[in-house]
Coordinates of C-alpha atoms in Angstrom, one line a residue:
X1 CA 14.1 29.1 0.1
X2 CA 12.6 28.4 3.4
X3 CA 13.6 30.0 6.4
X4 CA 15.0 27.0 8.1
X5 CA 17.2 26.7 5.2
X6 CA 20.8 27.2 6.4
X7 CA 23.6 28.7 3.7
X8 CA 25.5 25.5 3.6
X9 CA 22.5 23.7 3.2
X10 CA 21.9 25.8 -0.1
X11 CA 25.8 25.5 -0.9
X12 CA 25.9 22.2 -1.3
X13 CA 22.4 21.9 -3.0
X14 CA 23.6 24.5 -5.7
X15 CA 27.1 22.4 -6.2
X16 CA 25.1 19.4 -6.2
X17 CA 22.7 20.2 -9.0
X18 CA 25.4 22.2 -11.7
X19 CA 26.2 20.2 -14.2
X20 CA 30.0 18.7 -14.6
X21 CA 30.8 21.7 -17.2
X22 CA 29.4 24.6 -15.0
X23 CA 30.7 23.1 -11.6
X24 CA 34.3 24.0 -12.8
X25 CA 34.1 26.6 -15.3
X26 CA 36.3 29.0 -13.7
X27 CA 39.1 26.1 -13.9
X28 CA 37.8 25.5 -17.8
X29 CA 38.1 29.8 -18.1
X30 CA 41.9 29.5 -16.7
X31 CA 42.8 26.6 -18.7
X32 CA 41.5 28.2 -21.7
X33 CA 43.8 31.5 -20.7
X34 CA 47.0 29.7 -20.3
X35 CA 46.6 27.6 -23.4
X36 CA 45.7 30.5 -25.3
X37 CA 49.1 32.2 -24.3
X38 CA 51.4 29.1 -24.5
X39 CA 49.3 28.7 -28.5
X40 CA 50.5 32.5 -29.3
X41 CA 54.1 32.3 -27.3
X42 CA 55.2 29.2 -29.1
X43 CA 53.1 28.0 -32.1
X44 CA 55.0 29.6 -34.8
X45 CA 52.4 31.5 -37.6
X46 CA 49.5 31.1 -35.6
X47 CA 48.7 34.7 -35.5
X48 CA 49.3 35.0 -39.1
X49 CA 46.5 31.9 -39.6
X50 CA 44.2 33.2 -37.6
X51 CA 44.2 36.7 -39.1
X52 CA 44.0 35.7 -42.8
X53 CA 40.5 35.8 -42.7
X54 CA 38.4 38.7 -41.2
X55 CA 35.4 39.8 -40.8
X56 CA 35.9 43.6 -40.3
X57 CA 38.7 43.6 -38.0
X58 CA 37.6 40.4 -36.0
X59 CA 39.6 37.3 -36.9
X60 CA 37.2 35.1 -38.2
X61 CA 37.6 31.7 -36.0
X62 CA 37.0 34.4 -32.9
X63 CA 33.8 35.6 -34.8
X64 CA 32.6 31.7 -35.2
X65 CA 33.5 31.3 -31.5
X66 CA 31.4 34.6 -30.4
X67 CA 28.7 33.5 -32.7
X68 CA 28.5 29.8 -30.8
X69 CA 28.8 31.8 -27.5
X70 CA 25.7 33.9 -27.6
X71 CA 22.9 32.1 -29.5
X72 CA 22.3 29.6 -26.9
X73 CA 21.6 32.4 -24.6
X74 CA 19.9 34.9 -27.1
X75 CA 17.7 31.2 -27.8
X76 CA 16.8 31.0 -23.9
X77 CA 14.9 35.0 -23.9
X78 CA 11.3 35.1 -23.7
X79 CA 10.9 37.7 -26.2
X80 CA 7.3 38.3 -25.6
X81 CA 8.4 39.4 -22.3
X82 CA 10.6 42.1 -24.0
X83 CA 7.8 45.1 -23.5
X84 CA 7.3 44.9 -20.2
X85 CA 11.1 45.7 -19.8
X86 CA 11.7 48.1 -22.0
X87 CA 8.4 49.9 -20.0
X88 CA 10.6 49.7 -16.7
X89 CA 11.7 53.4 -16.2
X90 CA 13.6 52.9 -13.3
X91 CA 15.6 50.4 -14.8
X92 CA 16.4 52.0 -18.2
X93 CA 17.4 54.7 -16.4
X94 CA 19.4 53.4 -14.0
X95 CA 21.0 51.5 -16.7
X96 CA 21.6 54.2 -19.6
X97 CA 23.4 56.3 -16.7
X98 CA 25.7 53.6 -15.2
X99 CA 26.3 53.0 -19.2
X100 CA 27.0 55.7 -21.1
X101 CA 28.1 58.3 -17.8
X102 CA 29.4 57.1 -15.3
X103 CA 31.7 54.0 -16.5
X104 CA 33.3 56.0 -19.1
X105 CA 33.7 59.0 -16.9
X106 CA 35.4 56.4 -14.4
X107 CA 37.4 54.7 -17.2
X108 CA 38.7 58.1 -17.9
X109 CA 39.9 58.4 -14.6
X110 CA 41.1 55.5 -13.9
X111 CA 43.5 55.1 -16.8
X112 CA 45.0 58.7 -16.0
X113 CA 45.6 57.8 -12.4
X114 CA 47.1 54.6 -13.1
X115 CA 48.7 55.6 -16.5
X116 CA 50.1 59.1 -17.0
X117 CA 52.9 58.2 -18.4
X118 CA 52.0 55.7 -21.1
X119 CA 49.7 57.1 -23.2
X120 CA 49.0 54.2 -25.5
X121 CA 47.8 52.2 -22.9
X122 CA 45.7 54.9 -21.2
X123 CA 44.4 55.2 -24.8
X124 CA 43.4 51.3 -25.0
X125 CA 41.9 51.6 -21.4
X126 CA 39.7 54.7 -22.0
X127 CA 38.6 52.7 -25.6
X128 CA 37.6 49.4 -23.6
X129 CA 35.2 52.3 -21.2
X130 CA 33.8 53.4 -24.4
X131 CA 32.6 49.9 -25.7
X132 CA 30.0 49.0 -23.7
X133 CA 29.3 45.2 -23.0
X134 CA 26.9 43.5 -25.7
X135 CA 28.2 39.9 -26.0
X136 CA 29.6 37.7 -22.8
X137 CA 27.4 39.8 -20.4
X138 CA 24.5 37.7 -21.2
X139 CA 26.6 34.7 -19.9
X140 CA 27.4 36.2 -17.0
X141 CA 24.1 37.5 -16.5
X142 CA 22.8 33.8 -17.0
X143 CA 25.1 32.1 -14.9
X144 CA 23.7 34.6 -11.8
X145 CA 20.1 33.9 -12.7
X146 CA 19.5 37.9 -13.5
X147 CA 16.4 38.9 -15.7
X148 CA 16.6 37.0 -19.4
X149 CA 14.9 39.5 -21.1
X150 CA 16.1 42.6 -19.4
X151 CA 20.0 41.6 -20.4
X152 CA 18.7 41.4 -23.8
X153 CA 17.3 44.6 -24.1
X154 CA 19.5 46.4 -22.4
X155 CA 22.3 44.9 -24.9
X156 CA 20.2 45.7 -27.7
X157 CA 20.5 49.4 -26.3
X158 CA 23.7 49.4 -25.8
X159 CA 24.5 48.0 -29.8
X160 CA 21.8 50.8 -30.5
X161 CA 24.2 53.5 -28.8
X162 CA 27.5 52.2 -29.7
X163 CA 26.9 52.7 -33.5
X164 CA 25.2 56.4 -32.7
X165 CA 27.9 57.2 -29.9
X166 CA 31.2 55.6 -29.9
X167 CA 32.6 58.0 -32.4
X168 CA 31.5 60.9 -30.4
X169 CA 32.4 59.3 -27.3
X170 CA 35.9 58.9 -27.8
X171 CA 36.7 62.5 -29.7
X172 CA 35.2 63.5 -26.2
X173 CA 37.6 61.6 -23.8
X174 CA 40.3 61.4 -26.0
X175 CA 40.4 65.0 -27.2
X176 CA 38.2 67.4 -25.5
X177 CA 37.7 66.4 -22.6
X178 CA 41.8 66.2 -21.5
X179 CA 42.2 69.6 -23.8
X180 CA 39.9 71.1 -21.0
X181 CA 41.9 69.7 -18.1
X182 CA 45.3 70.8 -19.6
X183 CA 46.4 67.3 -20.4
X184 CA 47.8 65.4 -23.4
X185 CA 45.1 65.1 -26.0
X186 CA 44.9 61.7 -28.5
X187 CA 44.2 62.5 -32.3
X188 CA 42.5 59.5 -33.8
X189 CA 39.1 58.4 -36.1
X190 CA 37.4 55.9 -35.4
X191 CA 35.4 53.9 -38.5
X192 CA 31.9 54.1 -38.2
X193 CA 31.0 51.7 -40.5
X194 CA 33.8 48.7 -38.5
X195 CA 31.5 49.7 -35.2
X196 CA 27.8 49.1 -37.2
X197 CA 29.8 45.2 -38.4
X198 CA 30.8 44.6 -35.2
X199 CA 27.7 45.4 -34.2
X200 CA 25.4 43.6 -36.7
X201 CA 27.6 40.1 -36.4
X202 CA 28.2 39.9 -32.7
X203 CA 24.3 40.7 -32.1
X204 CA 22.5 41.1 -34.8
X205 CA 23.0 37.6 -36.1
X206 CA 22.8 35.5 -32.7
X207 CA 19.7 38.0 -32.1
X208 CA 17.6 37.0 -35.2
X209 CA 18.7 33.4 -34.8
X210 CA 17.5 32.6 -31.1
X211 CA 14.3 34.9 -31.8
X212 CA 13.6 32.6 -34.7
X213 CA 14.7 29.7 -33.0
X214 CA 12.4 30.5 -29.7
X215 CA 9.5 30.9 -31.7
X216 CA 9.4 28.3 -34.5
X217 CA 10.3 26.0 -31.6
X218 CA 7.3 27.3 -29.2
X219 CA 5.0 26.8 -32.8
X220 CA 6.0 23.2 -33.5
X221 CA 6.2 21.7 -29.4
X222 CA 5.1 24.2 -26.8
X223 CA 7.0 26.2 -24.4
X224 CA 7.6 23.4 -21.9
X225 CA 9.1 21.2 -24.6
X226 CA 11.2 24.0 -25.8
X227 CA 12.6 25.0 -22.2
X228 CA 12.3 21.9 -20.7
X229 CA 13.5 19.5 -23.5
X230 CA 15.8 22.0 -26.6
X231 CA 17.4 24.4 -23.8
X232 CA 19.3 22.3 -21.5
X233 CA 21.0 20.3 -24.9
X234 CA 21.6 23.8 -26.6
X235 CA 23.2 25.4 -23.4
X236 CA 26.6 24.2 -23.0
X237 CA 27.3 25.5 -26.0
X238 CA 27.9 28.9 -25.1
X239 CA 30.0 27.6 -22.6
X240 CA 32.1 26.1 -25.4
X241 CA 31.6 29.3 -27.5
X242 CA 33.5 31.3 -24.5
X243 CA 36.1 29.2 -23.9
X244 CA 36.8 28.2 -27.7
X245 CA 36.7 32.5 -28.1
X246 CA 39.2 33.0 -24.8
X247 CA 41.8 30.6 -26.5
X248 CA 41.6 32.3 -29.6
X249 CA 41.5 35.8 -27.8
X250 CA 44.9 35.6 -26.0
X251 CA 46.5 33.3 -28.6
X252 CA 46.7 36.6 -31.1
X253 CA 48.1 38.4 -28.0
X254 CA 50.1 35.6 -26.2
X255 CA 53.9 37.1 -26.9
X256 CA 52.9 40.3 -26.0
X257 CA 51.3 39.5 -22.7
X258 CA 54.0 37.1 -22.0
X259 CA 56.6 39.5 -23.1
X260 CA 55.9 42.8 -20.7
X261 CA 54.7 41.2 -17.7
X262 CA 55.2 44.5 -16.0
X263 CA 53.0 46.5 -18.4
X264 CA 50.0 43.8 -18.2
X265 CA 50.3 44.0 -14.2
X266 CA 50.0 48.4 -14.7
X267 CA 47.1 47.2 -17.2
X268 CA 45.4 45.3 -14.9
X269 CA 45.1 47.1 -12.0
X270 CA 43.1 50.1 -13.4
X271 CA 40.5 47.5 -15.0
X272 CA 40.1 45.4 -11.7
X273 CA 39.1 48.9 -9.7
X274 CA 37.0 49.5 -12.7
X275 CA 35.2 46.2 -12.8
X276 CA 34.7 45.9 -9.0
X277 CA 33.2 49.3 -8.6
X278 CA 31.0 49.5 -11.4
X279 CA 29.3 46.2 -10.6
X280 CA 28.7 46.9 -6.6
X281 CA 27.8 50.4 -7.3
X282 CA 25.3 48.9 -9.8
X283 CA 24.4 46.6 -7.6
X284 CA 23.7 48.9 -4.7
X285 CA 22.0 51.6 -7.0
X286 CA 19.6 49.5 -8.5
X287 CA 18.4 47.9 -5.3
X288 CA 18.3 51.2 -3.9
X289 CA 15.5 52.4 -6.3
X290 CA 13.6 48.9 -5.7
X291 CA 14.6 46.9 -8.5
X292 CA 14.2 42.9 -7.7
X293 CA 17.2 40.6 -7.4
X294 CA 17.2 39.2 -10.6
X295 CA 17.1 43.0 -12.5
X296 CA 19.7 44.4 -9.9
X297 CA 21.7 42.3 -11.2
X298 CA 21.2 42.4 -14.7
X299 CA 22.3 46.6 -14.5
X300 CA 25.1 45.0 -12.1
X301 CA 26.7 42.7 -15.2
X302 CA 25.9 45.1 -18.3
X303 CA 27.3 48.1 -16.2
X304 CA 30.5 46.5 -15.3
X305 CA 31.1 44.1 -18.5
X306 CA 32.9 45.5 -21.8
X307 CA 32.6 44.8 -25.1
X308 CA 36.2 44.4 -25.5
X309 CA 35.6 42.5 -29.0
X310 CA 34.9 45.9 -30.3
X311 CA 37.4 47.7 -28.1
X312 CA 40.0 45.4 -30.1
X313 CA 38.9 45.8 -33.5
X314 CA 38.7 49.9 -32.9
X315 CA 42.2 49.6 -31.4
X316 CA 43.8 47.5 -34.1
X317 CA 41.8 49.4 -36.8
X318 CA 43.1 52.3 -35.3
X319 CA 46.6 51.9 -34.2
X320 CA 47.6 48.5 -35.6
X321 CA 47.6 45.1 -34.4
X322 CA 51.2 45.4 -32.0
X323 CA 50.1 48.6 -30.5
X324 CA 50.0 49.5 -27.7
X325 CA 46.3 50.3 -27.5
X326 CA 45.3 46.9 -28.6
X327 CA 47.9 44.9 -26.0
X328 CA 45.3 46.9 -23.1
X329 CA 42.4 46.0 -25.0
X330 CA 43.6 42.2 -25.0
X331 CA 44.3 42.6 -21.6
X332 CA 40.5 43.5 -21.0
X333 CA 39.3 40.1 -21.0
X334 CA 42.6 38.7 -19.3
X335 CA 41.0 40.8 -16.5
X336 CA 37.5 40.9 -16.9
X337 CA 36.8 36.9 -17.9
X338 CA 38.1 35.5 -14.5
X339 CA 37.0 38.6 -12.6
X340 CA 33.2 38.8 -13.7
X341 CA 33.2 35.1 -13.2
X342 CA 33.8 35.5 -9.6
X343 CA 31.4 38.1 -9.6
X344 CA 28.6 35.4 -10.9
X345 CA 29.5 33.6 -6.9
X346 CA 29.1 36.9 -5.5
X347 CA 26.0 38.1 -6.4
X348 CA 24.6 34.8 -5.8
X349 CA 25.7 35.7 -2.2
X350 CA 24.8 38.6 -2.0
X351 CA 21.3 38.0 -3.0
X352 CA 20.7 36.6 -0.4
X353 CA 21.6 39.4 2.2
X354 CA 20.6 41.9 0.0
X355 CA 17.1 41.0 -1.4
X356 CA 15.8 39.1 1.3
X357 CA 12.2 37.4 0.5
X358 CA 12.5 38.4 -3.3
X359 CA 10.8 35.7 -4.8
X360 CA 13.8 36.1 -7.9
X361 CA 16.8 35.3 -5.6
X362 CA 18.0 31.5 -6.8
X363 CA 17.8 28.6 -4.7
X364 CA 19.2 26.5 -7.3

């Protein structure tokens, strides 16, 4: 961008050039939320039908819908590019902290602040902290024009920790950790082998497919065919994959949303301070240690995004499917879908106050 480029200027070039779908996807993202609810609140069955078949403890129209979701983007990384990444210190680092620390440290504390007196929905909240964001984080991180290949191995990470981690994780915050403080402690297991599914079907198969679709396409046409030709017809479809997967998502959960208003509203407030603070300390931090634009916010969108696919299966694994713990893991993505999306507009924004003359900041 020039320097005699004003901000409206760039506005209404960036409006100008999304496409139909994208122009209007937080309108699509809504719409998908309400009919989801009104399916679940008066569709008789429909939970029934979409729980008869599972895979682990996913519903299995959700798992076709997260599959759709994230092979288009997985298709998009340069994978050759993957090295170079993983050789970023500052980054890893930054990331790995933010990760694995400090969010579920903060998740901790939010849902005790917020929640001391319902203790299956502080249970649900402190899960969501635990499951750290492998799946719609890519979109996000898309949409916001952050670093391809960085988002994907910093999900691969994350998958990489979650199977090693999660178990541990949660005896700690659910057991030790509040037996330390003096507070109520949660007795619960958590199956190792529903975390390595989850896991190996929400990544591992979009993963091999868009590595194997990237290069058996690069083989046969070239790269500029591939990116300039196969891409833009394969990525609406994980557009459709997110907004096919929200419907489903808060179609299981619609009566119970709909039903205690009050409790989704107590819900919600801990995971909006959650999500807004994670991604502009993120943010901040990594620009602070001299990370580009388009890797500051790449930590930004895998620091602040859950994977609350995994959060739900744990939580209905766990504690059943009308618990409590699985009505806050539901609410996760009533919060985090609409909220991250805004956050997509922001750190375009910001990008350009905050990196200025980084050569990754989006013009387009």
């Amino acid at each position: 961008m020039s320097n005699t480029t004003t901000a409206p200027a760039v506005h209404q070039r960036v409006i100008k050039d999304l496409s139909f779908l994208d122009r209007w996807l937080p309108a699509w993202i809504i719409a998908a939320m309400v009919v989801g609810l009104l399916l679940g609140r008066f569709v008789p069955g429909l939970n029934t039908a979409l729980e008869t078949v599972k895979i682990g403890e996913v519903s299995l129209p959700i798992a076709i819908g997260l599959l759709v979701m994230m092979y288009p983007v997985l298709a998009k990384v340069r994978y050759d590019e993957t090295r170079r990444v993983a050789g970023d210190r500052r980054l890893m680092g930054v990331s790995l902290m933010l990760n694995w620390i400090v969010g579920p440290a903060l998740m901790f504390t939010l849902a005790w602040i917020f929640l001391p007196d319902l203790p299956e929905y502080r249970t649900g909240l402190i899960i969501v902290g635990l499951a750290r964001c492998i799946a719609m984080v890519l979109i996000w991180n898309d949409l916001a024009c952050g670093d391809r290949e960085a988002a994907a191995v910093l999900v691969a990470i994350n998958s990489v920790f979650q199977v090693i981690a999660f178990g541990a994780l949660g005896w700690f915050y659910l057991q030790v950790l509040p037996s330390w403080l003096g507070l109520p402690t949660t007795s619960t297991e958590f199956s190792a082998w529903s975390i390595v599914l989850s896991v190996l079907v929400f990544l591992g198969i979009p993963l091999v497919a868009g590595f194997l679709t990237r290069t058996l396409g690069e083989k046969a046409r070239g790269r500029d065919w591939y990116e300039g030709t196969f891409l833009p017809k394969l990525g609406p479809w994980a557009l459709y994959g997110l907004l096919f997967t929200i419907v489903l998502l808060f179609a299981l959960q619609g009566d119970a949303i709909t039903s205690n208003p009050l409790d989704v509203a107590r819900i919600a407030l801990p995971l909006l301070v959650y999500f807004l603070l994670m991604f502009g300390v993120a943010l901040l931090a990594s620009r602070a240690l001299g990370l580009n634009y388009a890797k500051s916010t790449t930590v930004a969108f895998t620091a602040a995004g859950n994977n609350f696919e995994l959060a739900i299966a744990v939580a209905i694994g766990t504690f059943g499917v009308t618990s409590g713990q699985a009505l806050a893991g539901v609410v996760g993505p009533l919060i985090e879908v609409p909220v991250l999306m805004a956050l997509v507009y922001v750190s375009l924004w910001a990008g350009r106050k905050l990196f200025p003359g980084d050569r990754t900041v989006p013009t387009r």
